[in-house]
Amino acid sequence: MTPNHRHIPAGTPLGDLLRLVPEVESGADNASVFLSVAVRTQGTRATLADTLTCLAAQTCDDLEVLLYVDTTVDANEAAVRAMLASFDETFRSRVRVERLEAGNRVAPLNRAIESATGRYLAILDDDDLVFANWVEDFLASEAPGRMLRSRAVEQEVHLTTGGVSDLEPVSGFVSPYAERFDMLQHVGVNHSPIHTLAFPLQQLRQWGLRFDPTLPVLEDWDLLLRTAPWTGVIDTGHITALYRKWGHTEASIHKVPKSEWAAASDALLDRLDARPLLLPPGSARQIHQLVNTYEIAIGRAERAEARIEAIERSRVWRATKPVRAALQNPKLRGAVRPALRLVRRMARRSDRPQGNP
Amino acid sequence: MSRARIQLVVYRNEFDAFRRTITAVRACVRHAVASGLVESVTVAIGDCSPTPSLDAQQVSALAAELDGVAALTYTFFDANLGSAGGSNRLAAEGDEELIWVLNPDTYPTPSCLSVLIESLAAEGVGACDARQLPIEHPKGYDLLTGQAYWLTGACMLVRRAAFESVQGFDGHHFPMYCDDVDFSWRLRHAGWTLRTAPRATVFHDKRPTPEGLPSGSEFEHESGALARLKLARRYCRPELEQNELAAFEAAPVPALNRAAADFRALDRADDLPAPMPDAAAVADMEQDYYGPHRFRYAL
């Protein structure tokens, strides 16, 4: 909050909003590296080599890799270090390995915000894949202080055992994510897998924005919703990432109970609701349309509900209750067919507009 | 232990991208040597470009990148031999027991060559290929044994004995597209087994379209369609050949129309692959693809 704004009282939306923003030092971000990529791994997945290979194969090498090994098992850390050692030094020299024993999936991400030397931070999990132009595409859209967003395709993958492969794709690509970032849409559903985002590091640090360590899941959605209103989002428009949707029990969606997903979703909405929400230009018309659409839908639903209630109160409906019950019983279904025909005739008759000749 | 020959056929490739591939190859060679799987390696570059893609200084720079782990040769063909013809020429320049055919727009993982060599070790296996990233090829293989119907040429390791038993790729009829399908089927016809080794992975710089489909140029579509008709002729599928020729001619797709016209012109000039009636059993062309596929790329 600058001195000129101090007369704006606390408790007003604008005053509260301005007080959220600490005084920041002006000046450009002079970090020499464009992109810091945080990769978190437990060192047990066979997919880590694929993820690192995608980074080594980037057409733009203006990046550093922060590889966080979250493990208490020394053998896993040793395996990760040995695997990294097998990569060529041109890539290996850009990778920093750090061991974190926090046992918290968010800890490495916040550690990356503190220690990264790039202008932007991107996150890759150890099963994510990116195309060769992932970094190049972000760099082409770089704008000081703005968040960058590319697009991902999704492919369903299953783990396999006992054969020559560790995993098998079982689908082609689908593209379920919105082409353009829309703040209101993102409040409802996250359309931005974590590896489609590049966060401006100077802004995260100056504004104290961090991943929430209390969230067991959805930490990326949470930080996106808290950062995007302040930085804005630039869409690169290009598909540069592949999100692997794990079948069976590999994904966190299966490992974390549904109740925890719901609680995490509630928590991030609570946090958003605890402060004024800054929306981008164009949001007023969007909200206007959303509310109108909602009210039309509610009106239709109420009319449909009233009609159902009327049917349930009708004499025909009550009279045919035994027939419907019999239809649920396979043994009686044949016996009630004549009655069913009668019900259909009655129903057709009751459907005719009243008062017509 | 064997000697290996790593073959890259280039056509107007950018030096920096190519250099990145060479650094990946360097790591692969180190891994394979350290694992006791190869004793010596030569990296052979064949250039199909109209003018040399590499000058003497760049060749020296690439040789220096290899840092003594492998010898380097560079041959400017002064003709566009295609990837198939170029691979044959490069293979003829050496005598190593193993030939690794590798696209110049790839980045193999450090263990890729080692895993491929191990996969080739079994009796009767003539060639094997790697799993591609990020766009995995959907072609089928036996998930338990890796036995494959055909192999992709982007990253394929071949025994020289197998390569020479079928006179290598057919660079005349299949200069660039389906050369790997035809080569694979002729290997199988000659009695060799093929394997896919999915734990050998290679990054292949293919990118999706804005709609999220694997991209393909008009030239690729045309060449692929022409190659399919030629495969139908070689592997004796007259009904399929006629049906697809008619479909290509009727399609409102210029690339397919041109492929059909080229096929008819080659037929008139008696320049189509000679049929191999006894090889029909190794060629599965009944679906849109070659052999069964594990999944399909379509939205």
XYZ file of C-alpha atoms in Angstrom:
656
model
C 0.000 0.000 0.000
C 1.573 3.247 -1.079
C 1.412 6.418 1.072
C -1.121 7.927 -1.355
C -3.547 5.129 -0.593
C -3.407 5.247 3.204
C -6.443 7.486 3.425
C -8.571 4.703 1.945
C -10.184 3.176 5.032
C -9.717 -0.415 6.051
C -12.921 -2.422 5.852
C -13.778 -1.090 2.422
C -13.172 -3.570 -0.397
C -10.600 -1.300 -2.021
C -8.874 -0.536 1.261
C -8.684 -4.220 2.163
C -7.426 -5.114 -1.270
C -4.700 -2.480 -1.202
C -3.638 -3.555 2.275
C -3.109 -7.102 0.998
C -0.387 -5.878 -1.305
C 2.799 -5.168 0.602
C 5.031 -2.345 -0.527
C 7.224 -3.697 -3.258
C 10.540 -2.595 -4.534
C 10.334 -1.352 -8.053
C 12.703 -2.561 -10.687
C 12.923 -5.191 -13.326
C 13.566 -8.827 -12.619
C 17.145 -9.261 -13.732
C 17.389 -12.998 -13.215
C 19.515 -14.375 -15.999
C 17.670 -17.684 -16.359
C 14.206 -17.545 -17.865
C 12.540 -20.627 -16.433
C 13.116 -22.549 -13.227
C 11.451 -25.943 -13.386
C 10.673 -27.676 -10.107
C 10.369 -31.443 -10.414
C 9.211 -33.307 -7.334
C 9.769 -37.025 -7.089
C 9.828 -39.781 -4.525
C 12.411 -41.518 -6.635
C 10.323 -44.608 -7.148
C 8.615 -43.959 -10.442
C 10.006 -45.287 -13.690
C 8.531 -42.240 -15.390
C 11.057 -39.770 -13.949
C 13.585 -40.544 -16.700
C 10.924 -39.712 -19.304
C 10.157 -36.404 -17.594
C 13.826 -35.443 -17.445
C 14.317 -36.497 -21.053
C 11.537 -34.129 -22.084
C 13.447 -31.321 -20.349
C 16.775 -32.314 -21.865
C 15.198 -32.293 -25.330
C 13.826 -28.729 -25.106
C 14.536 -26.515 -28.099
C 15.215 -23.654 -25.677
C 17.742 -24.413 -22.948
C 17.182 -21.183 -21.004
C 16.128 -23.168 -17.959
C 17.311 -24.628 -14.695
C 15.854 -27.757 -13.129
C 15.291 -28.083 -9.402
C 14.875 -31.776 -8.697
C 13.393 -32.400 -5.271
C 13.684 -35.937 -3.986
C 11.072 -36.321 -1.301
C 12.087 -39.514 0.392
C 13.282 -40.982 3.599
C 14.706 -43.973 1.766
C 18.360 -43.416 0.913
C 18.252 -46.034 -1.828
C 15.633 -44.041 -3.725
C 17.677 -40.887 -3.543
C 20.745 -42.790 -4.698
C 18.771 -44.208 -7.614
C 17.640 -40.729 -8.653
C 21.183 -39.384 -8.474
C 22.522 -42.340 -10.463
C 19.876 -41.903 -13.117
C 20.607 -38.197 -13.392
C 24.319 -38.952 -13.617
C 23.676 -40.981 -16.759
C 22.377 -37.878 -18.583
C 24.743 -35.856 -20.657
C 26.565 -33.063 -18.822
C 24.990 -30.406 -21.080
C 21.703 -31.186 -19.340
C 22.998 -32.437 -16.017
C 24.794 -29.173 -15.359
C 21.439 -27.381 -15.334
C 19.914 -29.678 -12.696
C 20.173 -29.129 -8.946
C 19.161 -32.070 -6.752
C 17.868 -31.426 -3.284
C 16.579 -33.893 -0.744
C 13.464 -32.964 1.168
C 12.136 -35.112 3.949
C 9.129 -33.017 4.707
C 6.788 -35.703 3.460
C 4.574 -32.937 2.182
C 3.950 -32.616 -1.559
C 3.802 -28.840 -1.278
C 7.112 -28.347 0.558
C 9.276 -28.729 -2.583
C 7.168 -26.212 -4.448
C 7.583 -23.530 -1.784
C 11.249 -24.398 -1.500
C 11.477 -23.758 -5.254
C 9.874 -20.324 -4.877
C 12.592 -19.440 -2.378
C 15.610 -20.843 -4.137
C 14.880 -20.688 -7.868
C 17.053 -18.306 -9.852
C 14.768 -17.903 -12.866
C 12.317 -15.188 -13.766
C 9.507 -17.737 -13.935
C 8.688 -20.939 -12.088
C 7.046 -23.977 -13.672
C 6.210 -27.256 -11.974
C 6.577 -30.707 -13.471
C 5.614 -33.836 -11.615
C 7.687 -36.939 -12.217
C 5.067 -38.446 -14.503
C 4.400 -35.340 -16.614
C 5.549 -34.980 -20.193
C 6.076 -31.842 -22.249
C 6.696 -31.253 -25.928
C 9.986 -29.889 -27.264
C 8.719 -26.310 -27.460
C 7.394 -26.084 -23.898
C 10.051 -23.624 -22.691
C 10.353 -21.846 -26.047
C 6.610 -21.216 -26.104
C 6.571 -19.718 -22.599
C 9.594 -17.562 -23.432
C 7.945 -16.207 -26.578
C 5.041 -14.924 -24.442
C 7.090 -13.570 -21.532
C 5.701 -10.328 -20.122
C 7.002 -8.824 -16.881
C 4.911 -9.795 -13.898
C 2.301 -11.725 -15.838
C 1.485 -15.367 -15.385
C 1.872 -17.510 -18.527
C -0.408 -20.352 -19.543
C -0.094 -22.902 -22.339
C -2.406 -25.840 -23.053
C -2.279 -29.565 -22.409
C -3.724 -32.650 -23.994
C -4.680 -35.570 -21.808
C -3.994 -39.265 -22.300
C -5.165 -42.117 -20.119
C -2.345 -44.366 -18.984
C -2.349 -47.571 -16.956
C 0.431 -49.162 -14.967
C 1.374 -52.640 -16.136
C 3.261 -55.415 -14.447
C 4.765 -58.702 -15.474
C 5.569 -57.711 -19.038
C 8.085 -55.689 -20.985
C 6.491 -52.347 -20.151
C 5.896 -50.389 -16.955
C 2.977 -48.399 -18.303
C 0.623 -48.409 -21.242
C -1.396 -45.598 -22.789
C -4.946 -46.808 -23.351
C -6.343 -43.801 -25.184
C -5.399 -41.194 -27.721
C -5.367 -37.532 -26.780
C -8.352 -35.613 -25.520
C -8.350 -31.882 -24.992
C -10.735 -31.187 -22.101
C -9.124 -27.927 -21.001
C -10.324 -24.466 -21.960
C -8.295 -22.847 -24.713
C -8.207 -19.473 -22.956
C -7.862 -18.649 -19.284
C -11.147 -17.493 -17.787
C -11.027 -16.487 -14.128
C -14.699 -17.136 -13.418
C -14.582 -20.517 -15.139
C -11.502 -21.409 -13.096
C -13.284 -20.588 -9.861
C -15.661 -23.404 -10.806
C -13.231 -25.918 -12.340
C -9.473 -25.934 -12.821
C -8.769 -25.936 -16.550
C -5.018 -25.506 -16.127
C -2.909 -28.564 -15.289
C 0.058 -27.452 -13.246
C 2.595 -27.907 -16.032
C 0.734 -25.502 -18.298
C 1.545 -22.598 -15.968
C 4.581 -20.408 -15.453
C 4.445 -18.187 -12.345
C 6.395 -14.891 -12.240
C 8.778 -15.483 -9.355
C 9.396 -11.866 -8.382
C 5.658 -11.339 -7.857
C 5.228 -14.549 -5.853
C 8.017 -13.485 -3.533
C 7.027 -9.835 -3.195
C 3.407 -10.630 -2.501
C 4.157 -13.560 -0.237
C 2.217 -15.966 -2.408
C 3.024 -19.589 -1.607
C 1.522 -23.024 -2.124
C -0.676 -23.943 0.847
C 1.015 -26.744 2.827
C -2.243 -27.630 4.562
C -3.869 -28.771 1.324
C -3.401 -32.482 0.587
C -4.476 -31.878 -3.033
C -5.498 -28.948 -5.271
C -2.532 -26.843 -4.149
C -1.869 -25.760 -7.736
C -5.468 -24.670 -8.323
C -5.372 -22.722 -5.067
C -2.221 -20.770 -5.930
C -3.480 -20.159 -9.461
C -6.705 -18.632 -8.117
C -4.806 -16.411 -5.698
C -2.136 -15.321 -8.186
C -4.044 -14.869 -11.438
C -6.264 -11.976 -10.259
C -3.175 -9.930 -9.429
C -0.852 -10.845 -12.271
C -3.325 -11.515 -15.036
C -2.720 -14.465 -17.319
C -1.248 -14.512 -20.803
C -2.355 -17.460 -22.895
C 0.304 -18.726 -25.261
C -2.466 -20.573 -27.107
C -0.276 -23.586 -27.901
C -0.460 -27.193 -26.757
C 2.932 -27.890 -25.215
C 2.155 -30.333 -22.409
C 0.759 -33.819 -21.993
C -1.189 -34.672 -18.866
C -1.197 -38.346 -18.039
C -4.461 -39.404 -16.491
C -3.676 -42.523 -14.527
C -6.134 -45.351 -14.435
C -6.346 -47.909 -11.663
C -5.013 -46.660 -8.333
C -1.910 -44.720 -9.263
C -3.326 -41.223 -9.340
C -3.756 -39.002 -6.283
C -7.453 -38.882 -7.159
C -7.625 -42.518 -6.034
C -5.173 -42.273 -3.140
C -6.817 -39.307 -1.422
C -10.331 -39.886 -0.018
C -13.174 -37.999 -1.679
C -13.880 -36.210 1.566
C -10.379 -34.675 1.503
C -10.890 -33.459 -2.055
C -14.101 -31.772 -0.978
C -12.448 -30.283 2.091
C -9.551 -28.939 0.028
C -11.982 -27.415 -2.445
C -13.873 -25.763 0.421
C -10.673 -24.466 1.963
C -9.488 -22.761 -1.190
C -12.888 -21.181 -1.776
C -12.935 -19.980 1.844
C -9.576 -18.351 1.323
C -10.785 -16.634 -1.843
C -13.908 -15.474 -0.034
C -11.900 -14.013 2.839
C -10.753 -11.089 0.718
C -12.055 -8.941 -2.095
C -11.814 -10.757 -5.406
C -10.240 -8.825 -8.256
C -11.741 -9.784 -11.603
C -10.372 -8.974 -15.048
C -12.103 -6.571 -17.466
C -15.108 -8.153 -19.152
C -16.187 -9.980 -16.010
C -19.300 -7.849 -15.381
C -20.963 -8.924 -18.632
C -19.867 -12.486 -18.008
C -21.437 -12.472 -14.535
C -24.563 -10.862 -15.989
C -24.886 -13.679 -18.513
C -24.138 -16.339 -15.924
C -26.803 -15.025 -13.556
C -29.377 -14.758 -16.341
C -28.612 -18.266 -17.525
C -28.850 -19.518 -13.964
C -32.214 -17.861 -13.385
C -33.629 -19.242 -16.628
C -32.424 -22.703 -15.658
C -33.886 -22.369 -12.164
C -37.223 -21.290 -13.668
C -37.264 -24.322 -15.936
C -36.363 -26.641 -13.097
C -39.130 -25.237 -10.903
C -41.704 -25.680 -13.666
C -40.535 -29.247 -14.266
C -40.721 -29.988 -10.563
C -44.265 -28.611 -10.372
C -45.304 -30.819 -13.280
C -43.808 -33.899 -11.636
C -45.637 -33.078 -8.418
C -48.883 -32.743 -10.365
C -48.351 -36.117 -11.981
C -47.625 -37.712 -8.634
C -50.819 -36.251 -7.205
C -52.899 -37.433 -10.170
C -55.477 -40.202 -9.899
C -53.839 -42.191 -12.725
C -50.487 -42.185 -11.018
C -51.931 -43.301 -7.711
C -54.151 -45.926 -9.327
C -51.282 -47.504 -11.193
C -48.962 -47.812 -8.233
C -49.427 -51.649 -8.008
C -48.635 -51.979 -11.716
C -45.393 -50.054 -11.330
C -44.458 -52.153 -8.329
C -45.159 -55.332 -10.297
C -42.975 -54.093 -13.149
C -40.038 -53.997 -10.769
C -40.548 -57.715 -10.118
C -39.242 -59.884 -13.000
C -41.601 -62.732 -12.093
C -44.686 -60.538 -12.321
C -43.582 -58.447 -15.294
C -45.291 -60.731 -17.878
C -48.499 -60.878 -15.924
C -48.933 -57.138 -15.770
C -48.348 -56.445 -19.474
C -52.069 -56.005 -20.219
C -52.277 -53.582 -17.291
C -49.251 -51.771 -18.639
C -50.990 -51.265 -21.992
C -53.943 -49.821 -20.106
C -51.653 -47.455 -18.197
C -50.099 -46.258 -21.453
C -53.544 -45.575 -22.946
C -54.560 -43.670 -19.827
C -51.350 -41.726 -19.823
C -51.791 -40.777 -23.515
C -55.322 -39.665 -22.796
C -54.196 -37.587 -19.828
C -51.482 -35.975 -22.002
C -54.072 -34.558 -24.429
C -54.625 -30.821 -23.983
C -57.623 -30.208 -21.792
C -60.649 -28.448 -23.290
C -60.025 -29.535 -26.882
C -62.929 -31.222 -28.654
C 30.557 -57.443 -26.923
C 29.667 -55.917 -30.242
C 30.577 -52.916 -32.265
C 27.733 -50.520 -32.984
C 27.083 -48.063 -35.783
C 24.747 -45.189 -35.065
C 23.242 -43.830 -38.274
C 21.587 -40.447 -38.655
C 20.280 -39.337 -42.021
C 19.805 -35.571 -42.115
C 18.020 -33.224 -44.459
C 18.471 -29.509 -43.821
C 18.491 -30.056 -40.050
C 19.389 -27.151 -37.799
C 22.831 -27.511 -36.336
C 21.818 -26.701 -32.749
C 19.026 -29.274 -32.753
C 21.330 -31.813 -34.294
C 24.017 -31.063 -31.747
C 21.495 -31.738 -28.968
C 20.825 -35.177 -30.459
C 24.561 -35.848 -30.591
C 24.939 -35.019 -26.894
C 22.143 -37.480 -26.112
C 23.874 -40.107 -28.250
C 27.087 -39.449 -26.342
C 25.334 -40.284 -23.068
C 23.814 -43.427 -24.590
C 27.190 -44.656 -25.795
C 28.756 -44.018 -22.411
C 25.951 -45.975 -20.752
C 26.277 -48.912 -23.142
C 30.071 -49.013 -22.872
C 29.939 -48.789 -19.083
C 27.395 -51.629 -19.075
C 29.784 -53.780 -21.109
C 27.356 -54.027 -24.001
C 29.454 -52.467 -26.773
C 33.173 -52.189 -27.296
C 33.267 -49.454 -29.911
C 30.856 -47.123 -31.633
C 30.850 -45.093 -34.830
C 28.378 -42.286 -35.387
C 27.703 -42.020 -39.119
C 25.921 -38.954 -40.457
C 24.549 -39.038 -43.987
C 23.382 -35.787 -45.534
C 20.599 -35.813 -48.143
C 20.326 -32.013 -48.336
C 20.817 -30.105 -51.617
C 23.903 -28.459 -50.141
C 25.946 -29.693 -47.167
C 24.167 -29.090 -43.846
C 27.443 -29.174 -41.981
C 30.698 -27.427 -42.811
C 34.090 -28.783 -41.812
C 34.104 -26.701 -38.630
C 30.715 -28.037 -37.540
C 31.742 -31.611 -38.258
C 34.820 -31.056 -36.104
C 32.627 -29.545 -33.388
C 30.364 -32.595 -33.403
C 33.358 -34.930 -33.331
C 34.646 -32.961 -30.347
C 31.213 -33.272 -28.678
C 31.552 -37.042 -28.884
C 34.618 -36.574 -26.736
C 36.337 -39.758 -27.776
C 33.442 -42.052 -26.862
C 32.694 -42.681 -30.542
C 34.201 -41.993 -33.938
C 32.301 -39.688 -36.288
C 31.894 -39.822 -40.051
C 30.041 -37.351 -42.232
C 28.981 -38.141 -45.781
C 27.351 -35.597 -48.062
C 25.358 -37.728 -50.507
C 24.815 -34.923 -53.022
C 21.410 -36.492 -53.657
C 18.216 -36.911 -51.714
C 18.295 -40.635 -51.076
C 15.521 -40.445 -48.512
C 15.911 -41.870 -45.040
C 15.788 -45.413 -46.442
C 18.403 -44.949 -49.154
C 20.557 -42.888 -46.829
C 20.446 -45.582 -44.143
C 21.472 -48.206 -46.705
C 24.424 -46.124 -47.897
C 25.601 -45.493 -44.353
C 25.276 -49.181 -43.467
C 27.354 -50.114 -46.522
C 30.160 -47.836 -45.343
C 30.713 -49.888 -42.175
C 30.807 -53.440 -40.893
C 29.679 -53.107 -37.265
C 27.468 -55.927 -36.005
C 24.780 -53.557 -34.700
C 23.135 -50.737 -36.655
C 21.161 -48.129 -34.707
C 18.922 -46.167 -37.068
C 18.059 -42.914 -35.337
C 16.144 -39.841 -36.503
C 18.034 -36.569 -36.134
C 15.055 -34.963 -34.340
C 15.246 -37.349 -31.406
C 16.729 -37.361 -27.920
C 17.159 -40.918 -26.632
C 17.241 -41.442 -22.874
C 20.705 -42.397 -21.614
C 19.811 -46.086 -21.206
C 18.054 -46.355 -24.573
C 20.865 -48.028 -26.534
C 21.669 -50.404 -23.672
C 18.070 -51.568 -23.325
C 17.772 -52.024 -27.081
C 20.953 -54.124 -27.204
C 19.672 -56.309 -24.381
C 16.362 -56.711 -26.174
C 18.170 -57.831 -29.309
C 20.191 -60.444 -27.463
C 17.616 -63.228 -27.690
C 18.057 -65.841 -30.392
C 16.388 -64.940 -33.657
C 15.540 -61.354 -32.811
C 16.628 -59.313 -35.823
C 15.586 -55.822 -34.792
C 13.890 -53.866 -32.040
C 12.564 -50.373 -31.500
C 12.029 -47.977 -28.598
C 8.990 -46.314 -27.065
C 8.552 -42.770 -28.310
C 7.829 -39.708 -26.167
C 5.757 -37.610 -25.756
C 3.546 -38.949 -28.560
C 3.724 -42.682 -28.101
C 3.251 -44.703 -31.260
C 0.022 -46.685 -30.923
C 1.146 -49.730 -32.898
C 0.578 -53.008 -31.151
C 3.025 -55.442 -29.648
C 2.845 -58.349 -27.225
C 2.858 -56.754 -23.777
C 4.457 -59.828 -22.219
C 7.230 -60.544 -24.709
C 7.538 -57.345 -26.732
C 7.086 -59.278 -29.972
C 6.084 -56.764 -32.594
C 4.354 -56.749 -35.974
C 6.566 -53.972 -37.283
C 9.033 -51.429 -35.976
C 9.314 -47.687 -36.397
C 12.434 -46.360 -38.081
C 12.763 -43.338 -35.814
C 14.760 -45.369 -33.303
C 15.455 -48.933 -34.393
C 18.371 -51.234 -33.584
C 19.094 -53.916 -36.198
C 21.555 -56.768 -36.364
C 23.713 -56.304 -39.446
C 23.105 -59.955 -40.291
C 19.368 -59.279 -40.362
C 19.794 -55.997 -42.243
C 21.875 -57.633 -44.954
C 19.657 -60.721 -45.170
C 16.932 -58.540 -46.703
C 19.274 -56.067 -48.448
C 18.308 -53.316 -46.041
C 15.526 -50.824 -46.690
C 13.846 -50.555 -50.065
C 15.023 -47.038 -50.797
C 13.632 -47.051 -54.332
C 9.996 -47.827 -53.631
C 9.809 -46.563 -50.043
C 12.286 -43.692 -49.781
C 10.772 -42.055 -46.668
C 7.383 -43.347 -45.562
C 6.488 -46.926 -44.654
C 10.072 -47.895 -45.391
C 10.114 -49.190 -41.814
C 6.874 -51.158 -42.257
C 8.152 -52.785 -45.445
C 11.588 -53.457 -43.910
C 9.952 -55.010 -40.830
C 7.715 -57.298 -42.862
C 10.583 -58.465 -45.039
C 12.605 -59.210 -41.902
C 9.738 -61.293 -40.530
C 9.346 -63.004 -43.897
C 13.043 -63.889 -43.714
C 12.423 -65.564 -40.347
C 13.566 -62.845 -37.961
C 11.605 -61.882 -34.884
C 10.915 -58.209 -34.091
C 10.613 -56.713 -30.648
C 9.458 -53.471 -29.159
C 11.391 -52.550 -26.024
C 9.186 -50.010 -24.241
C 11.692 -49.527 -21.441
C 13.995 -48.045 -24.060
C 12.589 -44.573 -24.548
C 13.341 -41.881 -27.052
C 12.025 -38.329 -27.227
C 10.856 -37.655 -30.786
C 10.139 -34.018 -31.573
C 6.602 -34.474 -32.871
C 3.986 -31.961 -31.821
C 0.202 -32.043 -31.760
C -2.042 -29.939 -33.926
C -4.098 -27.144 -32.300
C -6.891 -29.721 -32.105
C -4.644 -32.035 -30.102
C -3.926 -34.620 -32.760
C -0.499 -35.833 -33.848
C 0.473 -33.506 -36.682
C 1.332 -34.547 -40.206
C 2.234 -32.439 -43.214
C 0.429 -32.638 -46.545
C 3.571 -34.265 -47.941
C 3.437 -36.910 -45.222
C -0.211 -37.679 -46.002
C 0.498 -37.966 -49.711
C 3.633 -40.069 -49.285
C 1.942 -42.259 -46.696
C -1.010 -42.919 -48.984
C 1.218 -43.754 -51.938
C 3.300 -46.055 -49.748
C 0.152 -47.842 -48.568
C -0.845 -48.600 -52.153
C 2.649 -49.888 -52.867
C 2.526 -52.117 -49.795
C -0.802 -53.502 -51.010
C 0.881 -54.377 -54.316
C 3.990 -55.935 -52.760
C 2.065 -57.926 -50.140
C -0.574 -59.105 -52.575
C -3.759 -57.372 -51.477
C -5.323 -56.704 -54.912
C -8.799 -56.065 -53.549
C -7.553 -53.666 -50.900
C -5.338 -51.963 -53.503
C -8.266 -51.366 -55.849
C -10.625 -50.252 -53.085
C -8.172 -47.795 -51.596
C -7.060 -46.517 -54.994
C -10.686 -45.762 -55.835
C -11.241 -44.183 -52.429
C -8.149 -41.974 -52.769
C -9.237 -40.854 -56.230
C -12.757 -40.018 -55.061
C -11.711 -38.285 -51.840
C -11.945 -34.468 -51.756
C -8.352 -34.431 -50.516
C -5.717 -33.276 -53.007
C -2.925 -35.195 -51.239
C -4.830 -38.470 -51.691
C -5.715 -37.626 -55.308
C -2.048 -37.005 -56.089
C -1.031 -40.261 -54.373
C -3.513 -42.198 -56.513
C -2.326 -40.471 -59.701
C 1.316 -41.180 -58.841
C 0.479 -44.825 -58.194
C -1.213 -45.205 -61.570
C 1.729 -43.506 -63.304
C 4.195 -45.843 -61.580
C 2.030 -48.809 -62.552
C 2.087 -47.740 -66.203
C 5.863 -47.345 -65.999
C 6.122 -50.812 -64.438
C 7.862 -49.243 -61.461
C 5.889 -50.686 -58.537
C 7.256 -53.204 -56.011
C 7.219 -56.759 -57.294
C 4.601 -58.860 -55.481
C 5.858 -61.286 -52.840
C 2.978 -63.810 -52.725
C 4.534 -65.917 -49.989
C 5.012 -62.843 -47.763
C 1.330 -61.981 -47.494
C 1.048 -63.692 -44.116
C 3.404 -61.237 -42.414
C 1.533 -58.177 -43.700
C -1.560 -57.135 -41.793
C -3.238 -54.362 -43.785
C -6.832 -55.113 -43.039
C -7.327 -52.118 -40.766
C -6.554 -48.478 -41.422
C -3.194 -49.046 -39.807
C -0.558 -51.737 -40.155
C -1.234 -54.517 -37.700
C -3.278 -54.180 -34.539
C -2.995 -50.973 -32.563
C -3.290 -50.525 -28.802
C -5.222 -47.263 -29.074
C -6.018 -44.586 -31.620
C -5.257 -40.909 -31.840
C -8.571 -39.286 -32.629
C -10.626 -36.716 -30.802
